[in-house]
Coordinates of C-alpha atoms and ligand atoms in Angstrom, one line a residue:
M1 CA -2.0 3.6 10.8
A2 CA -2.2 0.3 12.5
T3 CA -5.5 -1.2 11.6
F4 CA -7.6 -3.4 13.9
D5 CA -10.3 -5.4 12.2
I6 CA -12.3 -5.9 15.3
T7 CA -15.2 -7.7 13.7
N8 CA -16.1 -10.0 10.9
F9 CA -19.6 -8.7 10.7
C10 CA -20.9 -6.1 8.3
N11 CA -24.4 -4.9 7.4
F12 CA -23.3 -4.1 3.8
E13 CA -22.0 -6.4 1.0
C14 CA -19.8 -4.1 -1.0
V15 CA -19.0 -5.5 -4.4
H16 CA -15.3 -4.7 -4.0
C17 CA -14.8 -5.6 -0.3
C18 CA -11.3 -7.0 0.4
R19 CA -12.4 -8.3 3.8
A20 CA -13.8 -11.8 4.5
N21 CA -17.1 -11.1 6.3
D22 CA -17.1 -14.9 6.9
R23 CA -19.5 -14.7 9.9
T24 CA -17.2 -16.6 12.3
R25 CA -17.4 -15.4 15.9
D26 CA -15.5 -12.3 16.8
L27 CA -12.7 -12.4 19.5
P28 CA -13.8 -11.5 23.0
V29 CA -13.0 -8.0 24.3
N30 CA -10.2 -9.4 26.6
A31 CA -8.4 -10.8 23.7
W32 CA -8.5 -7.5 21.8
I33 CA -7.3 -5.7 25.0
A34 CA -4.3 -8.0 25.1
I35 CA -3.6 -7.3 21.4
L36 CA -4.0 -3.6 21.6
R37 CA -1.8 -3.4 24.6
Q38 CA 1.1 -4.6 22.5
Y39 CA 0.6 -1.8 20.0
L40 CA 0.1 1.0 22.5
A41 CA 3.7 0.9 23.5
H42 CA 4.5 2.2 19.9
P43 CA 3.6 5.7 18.6
V44 CA 1.3 4.6 15.9
R45 CA -2.2 5.8 14.9
I46 CA -4.9 3.4 15.9
V47 CA -7.6 2.7 13.3
F48 CA -10.6 0.6 14.1
A49 CA -12.1 -1.1 11.1
G50 CA -13.7 -4.5 10.2
G51 CA -16.2 -5.5 9.0
E52 CA -18.2 -2.6 10.3
P53 CA -16.7 -1.5 13.6
L54 CA -19.9 0.4 14.7
L55 CA -21.7 -3.0 14.8
C56 CA -19.1 -4.3 17.4
P57 CA -19.6 -3.9 21.2
T58 CA -15.8 -4.2 21.6
L59 CA -15.3 -0.8 20.0
L60 CA -16.1 1.3 23.0
P61 CA -13.8 -0.4 25.6
L62 CA -11.0 -0.4 23.1
M63 CA -11.4 3.3 22.4
Q64 CA -11.4 3.9 26.1
M65 CA -8.2 1.9 26.4
V66 CA -6.5 4.1 23.8
R67 CA -7.7 7.2 25.6
T68 CA -6.2 6.1 29.0
V69 CA -2.8 6.0 27.3
S70 CA -3.3 8.9 24.8
P71 CA -6.0 11.5 25.8
K72 CA -7.8 13.4 23.1
D73 CA -5.7 16.2 21.7
D74 CA -8.0 19.2 22.0
D75 CA -5.8 21.5 19.9
A76 CA -5.4 18.9 17.1
W77 CA -9.2 18.2 17.3
E78 CA -10.1 21.9 16.9
R79 CA -7.7 22.3 14.0
L80 CA -9.1 19.2 12.3
L81 CA -12.6 20.6 12.7
E82 CA -11.5 23.9 11.1
G83 CA -9.8 22.1 8.2
P84 CA -6.0 21.8 7.9
A85 CA -4.1 23.6 5.1
T86 CA -2.4 20.5 3.6
P87 CA -2.7 16.7 3.8
E88 CA 0.6 16.6 5.6
E89 CA -0.8 18.8 8.3
L90 CA -3.9 16.8 8.4
F91 CA -2.1 13.5 8.9
R92 CA 0.2 15.0 11.5
L93 CA -2.9 16.2 13.5
V94 CA -4.6 12.8 13.1
G95 CA -1.4 11.2 14.4
R96 CA -1.4 13.5 17.4
N97 CA -5.0 12.7 18.2
R98 CA -4.3 9.0 17.5
L99 CA -7.8 7.5 17.2
V100 CA -9.6 6.8 14.0
V101 CA -12.8 4.8 13.2
T102 CA -13.3 3.7 9.6
T103 CA -17.0 3.2 8.9
N104 CA -19.6 2.7 6.2
G105 CA -21.6 5.4 8.0
H106 CA -24.9 3.6 8.4
L107 CA -24.9 3.7 12.2
L108 CA -23.2 7.1 12.7
D109 CA -26.6 8.5 13.9
V110 CA -26.6 6.0 16.8
H111 CA -23.0 6.4 17.7
A112 CA -22.2 10.1 17.1
D113 CA -22.1 11.0 20.8
M114 CA -19.8 8.1 21.6
L115 CA -17.4 9.1 18.8
E116 CA -17.4 12.7 19.9
R117 CA -16.8 11.8 23.5
M118 CA -13.9 9.6 22.6
G119 CA -12.4 12.1 20.2
A120 CA -12.3 9.7 17.3
V121 CA -11.8 11.0 13.8
V122 CA -14.2 9.4 11.4
W123 CA -13.1 8.0 8.1
L124 CA -16.3 7.6 6.1
S125 CA -16.3 5.4 3.0
L126 CA -18.2 6.9 0.1
D127 CA -17.4 5.4 -3.2
A128 CA -19.9 7.3 -5.4
A129 CA -22.0 10.4 -5.5
T130 CA -25.3 9.3 -6.9
K131 CA -27.7 7.1 -5.0
D132 CA -28.0 4.6 -7.9
V133 CA -24.3 4.0 -8.3
F134 CA -23.6 4.1 -4.6
E135 CA -26.1 1.5 -3.7
R136 CA -25.1 -0.7 -6.6
V137 CA -21.5 -0.8 -5.3
R138 CA -22.2 -0.6 -1.6
R139 CA -24.9 -3.3 -1.6
K140 CA -27.5 -3.1 1.2
S141 CA -26.6 0.5 1.9
D142 CA -29.0 3.5 2.2
H143 CA -27.3 6.4 0.6
D144 CA -29.8 9.0 1.9
R145 CA -29.3 7.9 5.5
I146 CA -25.5 8.0 5.2
L147 CA -25.6 11.6 3.9
R148 CA -28.0 12.6 6.6
N149 CA -25.6 11.1 9.2
L150 CA -22.7 12.9 7.6
D151 CA -24.5 16.3 7.9
R152 CA -25.3 15.6 11.5
L153 CA -21.7 15.2 12.4
R154 CA -20.6 18.5 10.9
G155 CA -18.8 20.7 13.4
R156 CA -18.9 17.9 16.1
V157 CA -16.5 15.3 14.7
P158 CA -13.9 15.6 12.0
V159 CA -15.1 13.5 9.1
H160 CA -12.7 12.5 6.3
V161 CA -14.0 10.7 3.2
N162 CA -12.3 7.6 1.7
S163 CA -13.4 6.8 -1.8
V164 CA -12.4 3.7 -3.7
V165 CA -12.3 4.3 -7.5
M166 CA -13.4 1.4 -9.7
H167 CA -14.8 1.1 -13.2
D168 CA -18.4 1.9 -12.0
T169 CA -17.5 4.9 -9.9
A170 CA -14.7 6.6 -11.8
A171 CA -17.1 8.9 -13.6
E172 CA -18.5 10.1 -10.3
A173 CA -15.3 11.4 -8.7
S174 CA -15.8 15.1 -9.5
L175 CA -19.5 14.9 -8.6
L176 CA -18.5 13.4 -5.2
I177 CA -15.9 16.2 -4.7
A178 CA -18.5 18.8 -5.5
D179 CA -21.0 17.3 -3.1
M180 CA -18.5 17.0 -0.3
D181 CA -17.3 20.5 -0.9
A182 CA -20.9 21.8 -0.6
R183 CA -21.2 19.8 2.7
G184 CA -18.1 21.3 4.2
I185 CA -15.9 18.2 4.2
A186 CA -12.3 19.1 4.6
F187 CA -10.7 16.0 3.1
V188 CA -11.4 13.4 0.5
R189 CA -9.0 10.6 -0.4
F190 CA -9.3 8.5 -3.5
T191 CA -7.7 5.1 -3.8
P192 CA -7.8 2.8 -6.8
V193 CA -9.6 -0.5 -6.1
H194 CA -7.3 -3.3 -5.0
Q195 CA -8.0 -6.5 -6.9
V196 CA -8.2 -8.7 -3.9
G197 CA -11.1 -10.5 -2.2
S198 CA -14.5 -9.7 -3.5
A199 CA -13.0 -7.2 -6.0
R200 CA -11.0 -10.0 -7.6
R201 CA -13.9 -12.5 -7.5
H202 CA -16.2 -9.9 -9.2
G203 CA -13.5 -8.8 -11.7
I204 CA -13.7 -5.2 -10.4
K205 CA -10.9 -3.0 -11.5
V206 CA -10.2 0.5 -12.7
F207 CA -8.2 1.3 -15.8
H208 CA -5.2 3.6 -15.3
Q209 CA -6.5 6.1 -17.9
S210 CA -9.8 6.4 -16.0
Y211 CA -8.0 7.0 -12.7
V212 CA -5.9 9.7 -14.3
A213 CA -9.1 11.2 -15.7
C214 CA -10.4 11.5 -12.1
I215 CA -7.3 13.5 -11.1
E216 CA -7.8 15.7 -14.1
D217 CA -11.5 16.2 -13.4
A218 CA -10.5 17.2 -9.8
L219 CA -8.0 19.7 -11.1
D220 CA -10.5 21.2 -13.5
Y221 CA -13.1 21.5 -10.7
F222 CA -10.8 23.4 -8.4
E223 CA -9.4 25.6 -11.1
Q224 CA -12.9 27.1 -11.5
R225 CA -13.6 27.9 -7.9
Q226 CA -12.3 29.0 -4.5
S227 CA -12.3 26.2 -2.0
S228 CA -10.3 25.1 1.1
M229 CA -11.1 21.5 0.5
L230 CA -8.2 19.0 0.2
V231 CA -8.3 16.0 -2.2
L232 CA -5.6 13.4 -2.2
F233 CA -5.2 10.7 -4.9
N234 CA -3.2 7.6 -4.0
L235 CA -1.1 6.5 -7.0
T236 CA 0.0 2.9 -7.1
Q237 CA 3.4 1.9 -8.4
T238 CA 2.0 0.6 -11.7
Q239 CA 0.0 3.8 -12.1
Q240 CA 3.2 5.8 -11.7
V241 CA 4.8 3.7 -14.5
F242 CA 1.7 4.2 -16.7
L243 CA 2.0 7.9 -16.4
R244 CA 5.7 8.0 -17.1
H245 CA 5.5 5.5 -20.0
H246 CA 2.8 7.5 -21.7
G247 CA 4.6 10.8 -21.2
L248 CA 1.8 12.1 -19.0
Y249 CA 3.7 12.4 -15.7
E250 CA 5.4 15.8 -16.0
A251 CA 2.3 17.7 -17.2
L252 CA 0.0 16.1 -14.6
M253 CA 2.4 16.7 -11.7
T254 CA 3.0 20.3 -12.8
R255 CA -0.8 20.9 -12.6
V256 CA -0.9 19.1 -9.2
A257 CA 2.0 21.1 -7.8
A258 CA 0.2 24.4 -8.8
S259 CA -3.0 23.3 -7.1
R260 CA -3.8 24.3 -3.5
N261 CA -6.5 21.6 -3.3
V262 CA -5.4 18.5 -5.3
Y263 CA -2.5 16.3 -4.0
V264 CA -1.1 13.0 -5.3
A265 CA 0.6 10.4 -3.0
E266 CA 3.0 8.3 -5.0
K267 CA 2.8 5.0 -3.0
S268 CA 5.4 2.3 -2.6
C269 CA 5.1 -1.0 -0.9
E270 CA 5.4 -0.4 2.9
F271 CA 5.0 -4.0 3.9
N272 CA 5.6 -4.7 7.6
E273 CA 5.9 -1.0 8.6
L274 CA 4.0 -1.0 11.9
D275 CA 1.9 1.9 10.4
R276 CA 0.7 -0.3 7.6
S277 CA 0.1 -3.4 9.6
V278 CA -3.3 -5.0 10.4
V279 CA -4.7 -7.5 13.0
N280 CA -7.6 -9.4 11.5
P281 CA -10.7 -10.5 13.3
K282 CA -9.1 -13.8 14.2
G283 CA -6.1 -12.0 15.9
K284 CA -3.7 -12.7 13.0
Y285 CA -1.0 -10.1 12.3
T286 CA 0.1 -9.2 8.8
G287 CA 2.2 -6.4 7.4
C288 CA -0.3 -5.0 4.8
C289 CA -3.9 -3.9 5.6
N290 CA -5.0 -5.2 2.2
A291 CA -3.9 -8.7 3.2
S292 CA -6.1 -8.9 6.3
S293 CA -8.3 -11.6 4.8
L294 CA -5.6 -13.5 2.9
P295 CA -4.4 -16.4 5.1
A296 CA -1.4 -17.0 2.9
F297 CA 0.0 -13.7 4.2
A298 CA -0.8 -14.2 7.9
M299 CA 2.5 -13.7 9.8
G300 CA 1.6 -14.8 13.3
D301 CA -1.1 -15.0 16.0
M302 CA -1.0 -11.9 18.2
L303 CA -2.3 -13.9 21.2
V304 CA 0.2 -16.8 20.8
D305 CA 3.3 -15.4 19.1
G306 CA 2.8 -11.7 19.9
L307 CA 3.7 -8.6 17.8
D308 CA 7.5 -8.9 17.7
A309 CA 7.6 -12.5 16.7
S310 CA 4.9 -12.0 14.1
R311 CA 6.7 -9.1 12.5
A312 CA 9.9 -11.2 12.4
N313 CA 8.2 -13.9 10.3
E314 CA 10.7 -14.3 7.5
N315 CA 8.7 -16.7 5.3
V316 CA 6.2 -14.0 4.4
A317 CA 8.6 -11.0 4.6
A318 CA 10.9 -12.6 2.1
I319 CA 8.0 -12.7 -0.5
F320 CA 7.8 -9.0 -0.3
R321 CA 11.5 -8.5 -0.7
T322 CA 11.6 -10.6 -3.9
V323 CA 11.3 -8.9 -7.2
P324 CA 9.3 -11.0 -9.7
R325 CA 11.6 -12.5 -12.4
L326 CA 9.6 -10.9 -15.2
C327 CA 10.3 -7.4 -13.6
R328 CA 14.0 -7.7 -13.3
T329 CA 14.8 -6.3 -16.7
C330 CA 12.1 -3.7 -16.6
D331 CA 13.3 -0.1 -17.3
Y332 CA 10.8 1.1 -14.6
L333 CA 11.9 -1.2 -11.8
D334 CA 13.2 1.8 -9.8
V335 CA 9.8 3.5 -10.0
C336 CA 7.7 0.5 -9.5
G337 CA 9.6 -2.0 -7.4
G338 CA 7.8 -4.8 -9.1
G339 CA 4.3 -3.9 -8.1
C340 CA 2.1 -5.5 -5.5
R341 CA 2.6 -9.1 -4.4
L342 CA -1.0 -9.5 -3.0
T343 CA -2.6 -8.8 -6.4
S344 CA -0.2 -11.1 -8.2
Y345 CA -1.2 -13.8 -5.7
E346 CA -4.9 -13.1 -6.1
A347 CA -4.6 -13.0 -9.9
F348 CA -2.3 -15.9 -10.5
G349 CA -2.1 -17.9 -7.3
D350 CA 1.6 -17.0 -7.0
P351 CA 2.8 -13.8 -5.4
L352 CA 5.9 -13.7 -7.6
V353 CA 4.3 -13.6 -11.0
L354 CA 3.3 -10.1 -12.1
D355 CA 1.1 -7.4 -10.7
P356 CA -2.0 -7.7 -12.9
T357 CA -2.2 -3.9 -13.1
C358 CA 1.3 -3.8 -14.8
P359 CA 1.0 -1.7 -18.0
F360 CA 3.2 -4.3 -19.7
L361 CA 1.3 -7.4 -18.4
D362 CA 0.5 -9.1 -21.7
S363 CA 3.9 -8.6 -23.3
R364 CA 5.8 -9.7 -20.2
L365 CA 3.6 -12.8 -19.7
E366 CA 4.0 -13.7 -23.3
A367 CA 7.8 -13.4 -23.0
G368 CA 7.9 -15.3 -19.8
T369 CA 5.8 -18.2 -18.6
L370 CA 2.9 -18.5 -16.4
P371 CA 3.4 -20.6 -13.2
S372 CA 2.4 -24.2 -13.4
Ligands
SAM1 C1 -12.8 -3.0 4.7 S1 -13.6 -1.4 5.1 C2 -13.9 -1.7 6.8 C3 -14.6 -0.5 7.5 C4 -16.0 -0.1 7.0 N1 -16.8 -1.2 6.9 C5 -16.0 0.7 5.8 O1 -16.5 0.3 4.8 O2 -15.4 1.8 5.8 C6 -12.2 -0.3 5.1 C7 -12.0 0.5 3.8 O3 -11.4 -0.4 2.9 C8 -12.0 -0.1 1.6 N2 -11.9 -1.2 0.7 C9 -12.6 -2.4 0.7 N3 -12.3 -3.2 -0.3 C10 -11.3 -2.6 -1.0 C11 -10.6 -2.9 -2.2 N4 -10.8 -4.0 -2.8 N5 -9.7 -2.0 -2.6 C12 -9.5 -0.8 -2.0 N6 -10.1 -0.4 -0.8 C13 -11.0 -1.3 -0.4 C14 -13.4 0.2 1.9 O4 -14.1 0.9 0.9 C15 -13.2 1.1 3.2 O5 -13.0 2.4 2.9
SF4_2 S1 -16.1 -2.3 2.5 FE1 -16.8 -2.0 4.6 S2 -19.0 -1.7 4.5 FE2 -18.3 -2.6 2.6 S3 -18.6 -4.9 2.9 FE3 -16.5 -4.4 3.3 S4 -16.5 -4.1 5.5 FE4 -18.6 -3.9 4.9
SF4_3 S1 7.3 -5.2 -15.4 FE1 7.3 -5.2 -13.1 S2 8.6 -3.4 -12.5 FE2 8.0 -3.2 -14.7 S3 6.1 -1.9 -14.6 FE3 5.4 -4.1 -14.7 S4 5.2 -4.7 -12.5 FE4 6.4 -2.8 -12.5

């Protein structure tokens, strides 16, 4: 998915937010039209995000622009409303229909008609199941209102739930699954919190064992009941190493393979794939959506340099091709690829130190040296 962070503004202040929310002016609609035009020549899914995209008046004209090039796919839409059989089918259908809006859900009641008319799939962010935990993490939110909005969209717009797992929310994963199952949601995707932006400043993280426990809870849940719901867990490179190093990988993956509901996506760094790229609210391109608010990884200005020249920025791309020195002798380098450069940068001010989620962080740092 190519992500367009069309606004800086947000009505929430999530403790883990990786976006800046710096209150500078948003780009005018004509600038975004010029940016989007460069992408529409390529067959990528278009995801509008932010900040909170439903606060942004630019959203409607941009969705209309997508729809002049790629009309809503009625077959894909119906199938998405019924509930696809696997995550692969779901992503294929979302790709055919092309248009996604990622939202915190607060304004879905106001904008449901617009989203339905435009044929936009909604990716709703729900990081916890109970009101107390939810509102503690998604500060300034109203959990009851979001759930009411979710129920109102049922049968009208395909809603998929994205849930970030962090220390405070990990125990709620199976509660969230049960609640979404009861509400008829076809798909929930869990992602471990990325230690960038606000998450890094607040020290928000999730331990690998807690994340693995979430997957096991999900497997337990579905082993006890019939359901057509799909749950996908993204697994970072260092989490894959953790599982293998502790001898947990085979047993977990065997259970996952036998499940019709629970899936695991073993992620690798996809930096600079067009489908992973993002344009931030200032019109800057970068090759990883988690880097949207990190100026050190900006690769070019979409309005000045354009898409092709921005993607060709070697200074930034070279950082992502470089394996950190402390990783070069690691037995798990093939699995891990050296982890995530953004989190190294955020943790140590240097993208080429170590991913702070590396299971061998302490011993490697002791053996090596920290950057000056
Ligand atoms: C930045 S928000 C923008 C769209 C909208 N405001 C929302 O919350 O869905 C897009 C997604 O990124 C997720 N996100 C924010 N900070 C994150 C972090 N540090 N690690 C992982 N995901 C994060 C949010 O939970 C949300 O699902
Ligand atoms: S995660 Fe979304 S809703 Fe939360 S502060 Fe960031 S942009 Fe706003
Ligand atoms: S040392 Fe590097 S390659 Fe090995 S697990 Fe840690 S981050 Fe990954």
